[in-house]
GROMACS .gro file of C-alpha atoms in nm:
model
  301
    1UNK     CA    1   0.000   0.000   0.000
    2UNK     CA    2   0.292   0.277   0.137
    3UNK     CA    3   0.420   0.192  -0.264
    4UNK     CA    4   0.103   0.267  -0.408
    5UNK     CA    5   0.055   0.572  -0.230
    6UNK     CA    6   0.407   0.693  -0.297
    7UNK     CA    7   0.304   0.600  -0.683
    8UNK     CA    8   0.055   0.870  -0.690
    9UNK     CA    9   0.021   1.255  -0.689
   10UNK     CA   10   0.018   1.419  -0.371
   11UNK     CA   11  -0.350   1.595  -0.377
   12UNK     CA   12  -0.405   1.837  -0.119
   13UNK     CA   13  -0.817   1.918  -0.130
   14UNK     CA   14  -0.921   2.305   0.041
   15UNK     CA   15  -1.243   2.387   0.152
   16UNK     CA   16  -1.299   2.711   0.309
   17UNK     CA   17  -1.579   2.788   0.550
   18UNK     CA   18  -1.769   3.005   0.684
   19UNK     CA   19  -2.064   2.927   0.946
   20UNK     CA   20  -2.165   2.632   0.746
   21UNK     CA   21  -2.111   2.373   1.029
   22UNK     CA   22  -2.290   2.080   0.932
   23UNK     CA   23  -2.215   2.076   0.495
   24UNK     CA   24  -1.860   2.102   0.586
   25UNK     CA   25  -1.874   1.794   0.813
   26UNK     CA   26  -2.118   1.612   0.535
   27UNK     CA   27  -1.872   1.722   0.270
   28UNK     CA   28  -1.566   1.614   0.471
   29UNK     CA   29  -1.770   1.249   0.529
   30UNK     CA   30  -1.797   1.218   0.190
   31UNK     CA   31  -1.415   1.290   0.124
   32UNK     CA   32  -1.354   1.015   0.350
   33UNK     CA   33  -1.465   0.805   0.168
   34UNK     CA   34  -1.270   0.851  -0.177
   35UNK     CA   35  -1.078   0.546  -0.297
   36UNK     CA   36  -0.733   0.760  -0.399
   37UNK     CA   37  -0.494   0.681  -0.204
   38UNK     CA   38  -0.279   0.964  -0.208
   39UNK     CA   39  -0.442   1.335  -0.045
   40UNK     CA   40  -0.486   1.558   0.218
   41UNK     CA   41  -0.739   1.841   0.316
   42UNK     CA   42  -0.684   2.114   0.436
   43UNK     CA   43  -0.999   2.340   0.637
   44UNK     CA   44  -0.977   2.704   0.589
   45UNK     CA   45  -1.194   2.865   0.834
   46UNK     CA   46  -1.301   3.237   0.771
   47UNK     CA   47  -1.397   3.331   1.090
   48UNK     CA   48  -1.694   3.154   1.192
   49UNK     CA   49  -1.897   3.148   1.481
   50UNK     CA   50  -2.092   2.883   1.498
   51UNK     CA   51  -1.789   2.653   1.601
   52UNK     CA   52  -1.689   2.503   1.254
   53UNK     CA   53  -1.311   2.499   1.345
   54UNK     CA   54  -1.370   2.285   1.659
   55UNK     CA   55  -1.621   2.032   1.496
   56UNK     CA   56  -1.373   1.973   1.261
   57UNK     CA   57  -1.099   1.928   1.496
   58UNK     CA   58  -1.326   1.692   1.709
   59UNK     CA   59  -1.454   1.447   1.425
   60UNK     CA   60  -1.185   1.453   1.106
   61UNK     CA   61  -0.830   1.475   1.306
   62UNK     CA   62  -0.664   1.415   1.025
   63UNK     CA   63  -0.755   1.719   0.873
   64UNK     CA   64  -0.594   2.015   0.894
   65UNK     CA   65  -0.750   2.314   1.019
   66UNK     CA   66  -0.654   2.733   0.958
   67UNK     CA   67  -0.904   2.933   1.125
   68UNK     CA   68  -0.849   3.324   1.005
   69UNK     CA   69  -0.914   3.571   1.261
   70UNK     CA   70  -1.138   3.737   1.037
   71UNK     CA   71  -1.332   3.716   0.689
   72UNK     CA   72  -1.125   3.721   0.371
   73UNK     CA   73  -1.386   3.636   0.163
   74UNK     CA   74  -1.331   3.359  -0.099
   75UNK     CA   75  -1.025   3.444  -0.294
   76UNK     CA   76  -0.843   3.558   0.022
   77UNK     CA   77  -0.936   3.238   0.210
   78UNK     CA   78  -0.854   3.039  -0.052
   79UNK     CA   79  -0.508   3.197  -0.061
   80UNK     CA   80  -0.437   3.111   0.238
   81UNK     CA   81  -0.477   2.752   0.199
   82UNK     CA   82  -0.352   2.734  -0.142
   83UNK     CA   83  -0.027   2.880   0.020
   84UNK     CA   84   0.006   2.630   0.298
   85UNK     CA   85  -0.016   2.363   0.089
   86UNK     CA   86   0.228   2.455  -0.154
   87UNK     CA   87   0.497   2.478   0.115
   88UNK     CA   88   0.429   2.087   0.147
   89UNK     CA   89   0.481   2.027  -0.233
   90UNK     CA   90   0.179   1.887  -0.369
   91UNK     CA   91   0.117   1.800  -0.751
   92UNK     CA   92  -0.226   1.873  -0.761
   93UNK     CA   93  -0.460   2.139  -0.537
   94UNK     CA   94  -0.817   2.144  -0.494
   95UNK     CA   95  -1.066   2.417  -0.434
   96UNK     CA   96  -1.350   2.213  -0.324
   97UNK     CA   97  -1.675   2.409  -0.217
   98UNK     CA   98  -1.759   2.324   0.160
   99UNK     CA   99  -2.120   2.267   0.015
  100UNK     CA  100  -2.009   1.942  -0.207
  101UNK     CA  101  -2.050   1.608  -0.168
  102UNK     CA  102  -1.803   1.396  -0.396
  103UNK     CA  103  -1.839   1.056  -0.576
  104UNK     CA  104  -1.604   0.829  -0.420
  105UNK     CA  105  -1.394   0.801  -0.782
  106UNK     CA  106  -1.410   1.157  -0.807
  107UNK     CA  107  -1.003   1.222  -0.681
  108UNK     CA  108  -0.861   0.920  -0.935
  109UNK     CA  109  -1.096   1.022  -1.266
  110UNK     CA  110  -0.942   1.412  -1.165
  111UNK     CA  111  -0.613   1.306  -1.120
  112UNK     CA  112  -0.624   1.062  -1.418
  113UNK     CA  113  -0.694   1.333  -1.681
  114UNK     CA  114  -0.450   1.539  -1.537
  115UNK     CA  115  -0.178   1.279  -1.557
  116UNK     CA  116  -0.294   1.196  -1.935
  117UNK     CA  117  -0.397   1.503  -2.078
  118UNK     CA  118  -0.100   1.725  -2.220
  119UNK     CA  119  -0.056   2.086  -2.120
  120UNK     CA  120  -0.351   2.004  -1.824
  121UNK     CA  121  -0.350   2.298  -1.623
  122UNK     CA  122  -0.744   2.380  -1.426
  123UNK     CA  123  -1.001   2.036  -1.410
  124UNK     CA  124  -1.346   2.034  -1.244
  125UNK     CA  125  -1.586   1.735  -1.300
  126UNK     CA  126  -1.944   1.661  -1.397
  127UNK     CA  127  -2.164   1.892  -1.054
  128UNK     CA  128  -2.545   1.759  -0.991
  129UNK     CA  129  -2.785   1.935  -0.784
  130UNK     CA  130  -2.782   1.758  -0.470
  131UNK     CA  131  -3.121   1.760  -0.434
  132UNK     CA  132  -3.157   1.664  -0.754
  133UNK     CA  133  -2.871   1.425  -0.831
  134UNK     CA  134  -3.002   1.306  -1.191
  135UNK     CA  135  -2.990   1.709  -1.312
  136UNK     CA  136  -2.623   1.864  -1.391
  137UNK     CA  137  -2.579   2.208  -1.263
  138UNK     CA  138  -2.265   2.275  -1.483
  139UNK     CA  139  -2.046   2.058  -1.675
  140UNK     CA  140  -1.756   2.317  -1.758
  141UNK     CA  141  -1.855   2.705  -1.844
  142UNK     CA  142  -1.796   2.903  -2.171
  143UNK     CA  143  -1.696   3.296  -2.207
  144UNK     CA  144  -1.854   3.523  -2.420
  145UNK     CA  145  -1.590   3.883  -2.417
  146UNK     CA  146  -1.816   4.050  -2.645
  147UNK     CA  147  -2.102   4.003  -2.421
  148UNK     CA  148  -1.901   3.968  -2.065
  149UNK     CA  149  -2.155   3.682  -2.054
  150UNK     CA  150  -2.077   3.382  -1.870
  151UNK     CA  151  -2.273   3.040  -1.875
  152UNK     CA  152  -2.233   2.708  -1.712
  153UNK     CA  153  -2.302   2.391  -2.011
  154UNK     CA  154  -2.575   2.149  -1.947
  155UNK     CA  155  -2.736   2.392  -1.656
  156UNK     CA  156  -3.098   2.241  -1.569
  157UNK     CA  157  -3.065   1.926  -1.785
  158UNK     CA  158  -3.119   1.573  -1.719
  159UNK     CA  159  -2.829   1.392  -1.764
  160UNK     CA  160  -2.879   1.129  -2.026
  161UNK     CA  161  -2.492   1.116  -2.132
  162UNK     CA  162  -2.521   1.428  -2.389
  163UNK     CA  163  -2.200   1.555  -2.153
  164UNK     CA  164  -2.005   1.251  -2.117
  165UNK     CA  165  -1.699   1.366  -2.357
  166UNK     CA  166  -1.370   1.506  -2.210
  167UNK     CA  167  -1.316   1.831  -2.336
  168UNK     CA  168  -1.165   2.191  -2.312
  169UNK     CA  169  -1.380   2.451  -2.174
  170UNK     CA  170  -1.355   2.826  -2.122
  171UNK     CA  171  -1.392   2.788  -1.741
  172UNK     CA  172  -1.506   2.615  -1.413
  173UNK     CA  173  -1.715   2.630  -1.128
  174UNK     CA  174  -1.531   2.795  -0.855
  175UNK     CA  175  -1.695   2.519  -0.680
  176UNK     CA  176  -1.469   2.283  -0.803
  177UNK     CA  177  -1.124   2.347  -0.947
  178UNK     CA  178  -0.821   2.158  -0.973
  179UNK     CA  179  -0.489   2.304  -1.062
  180UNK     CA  180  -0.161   2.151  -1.138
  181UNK     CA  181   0.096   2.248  -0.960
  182UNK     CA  182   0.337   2.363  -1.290
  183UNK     CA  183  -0.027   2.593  -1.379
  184UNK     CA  184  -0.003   2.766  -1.053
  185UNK     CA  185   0.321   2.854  -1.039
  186UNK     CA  186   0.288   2.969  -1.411
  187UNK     CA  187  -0.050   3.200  -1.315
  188UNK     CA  188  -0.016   3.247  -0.919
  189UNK     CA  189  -0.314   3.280  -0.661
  190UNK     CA  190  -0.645   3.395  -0.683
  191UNK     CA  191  -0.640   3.776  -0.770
  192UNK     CA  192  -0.819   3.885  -0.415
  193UNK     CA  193  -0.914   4.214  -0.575
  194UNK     CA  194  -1.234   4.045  -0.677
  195UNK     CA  195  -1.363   3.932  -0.356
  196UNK     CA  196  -1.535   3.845  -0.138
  197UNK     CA  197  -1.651   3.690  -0.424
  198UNK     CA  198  -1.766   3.624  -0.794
  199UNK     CA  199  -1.552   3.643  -1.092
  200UNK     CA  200  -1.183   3.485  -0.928
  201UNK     CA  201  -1.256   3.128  -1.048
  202UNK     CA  202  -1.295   3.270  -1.410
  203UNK     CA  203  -1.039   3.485  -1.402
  204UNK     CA  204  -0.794   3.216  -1.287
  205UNK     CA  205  -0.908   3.005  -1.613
  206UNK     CA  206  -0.838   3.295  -1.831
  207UNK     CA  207  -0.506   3.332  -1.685
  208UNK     CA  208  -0.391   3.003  -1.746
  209UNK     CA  209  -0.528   2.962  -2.059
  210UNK     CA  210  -0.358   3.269  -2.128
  211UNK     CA  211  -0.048   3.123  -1.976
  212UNK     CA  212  -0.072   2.802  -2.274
  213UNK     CA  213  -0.248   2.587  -2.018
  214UNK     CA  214  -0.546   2.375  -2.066
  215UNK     CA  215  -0.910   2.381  -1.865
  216UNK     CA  216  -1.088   2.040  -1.895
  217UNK     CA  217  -1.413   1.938  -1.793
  218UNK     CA  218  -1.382   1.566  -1.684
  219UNK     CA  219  -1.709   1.392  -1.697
  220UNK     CA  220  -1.642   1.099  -1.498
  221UNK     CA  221  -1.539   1.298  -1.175
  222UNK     CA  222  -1.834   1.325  -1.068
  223UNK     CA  223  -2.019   1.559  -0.758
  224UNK     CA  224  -2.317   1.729  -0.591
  225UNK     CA  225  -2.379   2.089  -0.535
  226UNK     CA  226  -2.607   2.187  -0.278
  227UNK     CA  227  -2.742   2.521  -0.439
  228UNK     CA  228  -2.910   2.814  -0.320
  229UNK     CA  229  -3.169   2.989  -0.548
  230UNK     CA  230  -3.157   3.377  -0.464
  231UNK     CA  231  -3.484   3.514  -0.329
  232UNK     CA  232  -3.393   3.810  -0.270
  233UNK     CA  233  -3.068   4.039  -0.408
  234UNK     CA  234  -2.890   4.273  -0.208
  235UNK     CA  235  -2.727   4.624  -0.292
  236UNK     CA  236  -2.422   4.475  -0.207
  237UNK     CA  237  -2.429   4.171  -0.432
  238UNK     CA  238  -2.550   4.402  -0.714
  239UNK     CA  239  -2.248   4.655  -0.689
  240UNK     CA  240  -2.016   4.373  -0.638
  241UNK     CA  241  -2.141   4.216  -0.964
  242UNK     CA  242  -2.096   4.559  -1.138
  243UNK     CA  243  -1.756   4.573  -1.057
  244UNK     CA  244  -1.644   4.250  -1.089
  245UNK     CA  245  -1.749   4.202  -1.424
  246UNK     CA  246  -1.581   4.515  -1.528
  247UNK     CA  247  -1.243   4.475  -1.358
  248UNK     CA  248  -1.297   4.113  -1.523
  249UNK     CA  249  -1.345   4.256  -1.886
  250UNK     CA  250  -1.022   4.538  -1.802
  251UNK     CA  251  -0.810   4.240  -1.761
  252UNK     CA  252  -0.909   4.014  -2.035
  253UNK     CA  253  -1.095   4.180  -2.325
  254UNK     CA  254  -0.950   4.325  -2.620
  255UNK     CA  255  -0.991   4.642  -2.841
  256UNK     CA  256  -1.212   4.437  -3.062
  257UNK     CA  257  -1.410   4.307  -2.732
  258UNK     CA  258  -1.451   4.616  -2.598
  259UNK     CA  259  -1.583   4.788  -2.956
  260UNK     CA  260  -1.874   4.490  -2.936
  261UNK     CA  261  -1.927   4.562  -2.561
  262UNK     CA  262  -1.973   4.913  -2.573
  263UNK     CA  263  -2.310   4.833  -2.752
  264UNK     CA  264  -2.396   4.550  -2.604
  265UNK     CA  265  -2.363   4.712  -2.248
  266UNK     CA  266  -2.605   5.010  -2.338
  267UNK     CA  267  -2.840   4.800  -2.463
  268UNK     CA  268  -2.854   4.517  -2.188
  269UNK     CA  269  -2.871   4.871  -1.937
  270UNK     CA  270  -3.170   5.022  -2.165
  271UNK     CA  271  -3.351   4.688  -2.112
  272UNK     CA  272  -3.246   4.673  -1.737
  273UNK     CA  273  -3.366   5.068  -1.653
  274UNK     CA  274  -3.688   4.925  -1.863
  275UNK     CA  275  -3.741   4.586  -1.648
  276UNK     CA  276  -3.610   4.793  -1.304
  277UNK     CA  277  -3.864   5.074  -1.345
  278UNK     CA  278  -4.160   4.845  -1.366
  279UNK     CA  279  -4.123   4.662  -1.060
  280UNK     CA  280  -4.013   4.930  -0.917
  281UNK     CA  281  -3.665   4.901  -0.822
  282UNK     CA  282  -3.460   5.144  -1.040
  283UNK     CA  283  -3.206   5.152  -0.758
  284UNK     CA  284  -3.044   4.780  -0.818
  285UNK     CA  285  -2.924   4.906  -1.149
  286UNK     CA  286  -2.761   5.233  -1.040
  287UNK     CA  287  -2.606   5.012  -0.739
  288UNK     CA  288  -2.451   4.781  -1.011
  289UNK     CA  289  -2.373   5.093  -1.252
  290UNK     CA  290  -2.200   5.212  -0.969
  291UNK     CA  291  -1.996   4.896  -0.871
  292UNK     CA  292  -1.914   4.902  -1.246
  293UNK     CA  293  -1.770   5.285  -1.247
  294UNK     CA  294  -1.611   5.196  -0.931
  295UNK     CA  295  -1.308   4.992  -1.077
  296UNK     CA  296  -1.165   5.365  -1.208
  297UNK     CA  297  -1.079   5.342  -0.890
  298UNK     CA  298  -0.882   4.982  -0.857
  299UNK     CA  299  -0.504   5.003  -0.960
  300UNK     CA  300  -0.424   4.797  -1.282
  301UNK     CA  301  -0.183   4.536  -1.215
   0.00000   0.00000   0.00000
């Protein structure tokens, strides 16, 4: 067995979370019981209160737990891990969603590609609902610069095997990605100036993609997502949006992107003042506008 495990890439698997007790203890039972035989995880606590950190330490031992004194949101928190376990030299690191629950062949179809596929440098796998585990909430993501549109493929559908193909994709779920270690020393972290959230995990695509690495969608890794539908959106969610997407697009998009954009944008905000004004809530698009002016203000790196 020590030869077997000596055989394989070291995997070290980070979840970060924040006052989500009892899916980080479901997720980490499900981790338990993956059949590689060769990875760690590491627990990166933002904060919590509701005793995460301690539940952790009480029922998984074996895993090792950060707690941050305070809330770095998700590309800060994932830094942190992703920087621990780097100093312990492992081939492969996962950002795993504390709200996941993985197939128990999930770690050696991930690691598999990786090993077989040339110039691998992001993987995620085929993510269910969990509470619907027949329906695929995204099997890899494609990017649209002239529209700064983002979608997730096979959203909503039934799987019947229509995404069973390995294949390049434009991005993945921040929910689950998988970086080689010669990709993230090639790209770096997560860029933290889009947190607390939304917008890193694609932005880390583009950058190795950029960088002459490959992001694959591996169906046979398979895993649950326990989603949240949005009832209600906050101001802050709204401007945070606005900005991201824009500091996204300042990065990424081209002369020839931005020429398409410029039209696209004032018509998608026409439509939006249109939509906003009849249900009465003109103020979520001048909180977004404004999260979208506000990047004048974030230093180009």
């Amino acid at each position: 067995m020590t030869d077997v495990v000596n055989a394989a890439p070291r995997v070290a698997v980070i979840l970060l979370n924040w006052n989500q007790k009892e899916m980080t203890l479901a997720c980490l039972r499900s981790l338990a019981g993956v059949d590689y035989p060769n990875f760690g995880v590491v627990l990166v606590d933002n904060a919590s209160g509701d005793g995460s950190a301690g539940a952790v330490r009480r029922d998984f031992p074996q895993v090792t737990v950060i707690s941050n004194h305070e809330n770095l949101g998700v590309a800060g928190g994932r830094n942190v891990g992703l920087s621990h376990v780097l100093e312990e030299g492992a081939d492969y690191l996962l950002l795993l969603d504390n709200d996941t629950e993985v197939d128990p062949g999930f770690l050696t179809e991930m690691v598999r590609a990786g090993e077989e596929e040339p110039k691998a440098g992001i993987l995620t796998g085929k993510i269910y609902f969990h509470d619907r585990p027949d329906v695929i909430w995204c099997a890899g993501g494609t990017l649209d610069l002239y529209r700064c549109d983002f979608r997730l493929t096979g959203h909503g559908e039934t799987d019947q095997g229509q995404h069973d193909q390995l294949r390049d994709v434009d991005h993945v779920a921040g929910c689950c990605q998988m970086i080689t270690r010669p990709a993230l020393d090639a790209v770096g972290l997560l860029d933290e100036r889009f947190s607390p959230y939304f917008c890193e995990d694609t932005d880390w695509c583009a950058r190795a993609i950029k960088a002459g690495f490959r992001v694959l969608y591996v169906p046979r890794a398979r895993l649950w997502h326990h989603v949240v539908k949005k009832t209600e959106v906050s101001d802050r969610y709204l401007f945070l949006k606005g900005r991201n997407l824009l500091l996204f697009m300042r990065k990424h998009a081209r002369p020839r992107h931005w020429f398409v954009f410029a039209f696209v944008a004032l018509g998608r905000a026409l439509k939006v003042v249109w939509r906003e004004l009849r249900a009465g809530n003109i103020k979520h698009f001048f909180t977004m506008a404004r999260g979208a002016f506000s990047v004048l203000k974030i230093r180009k790196k």
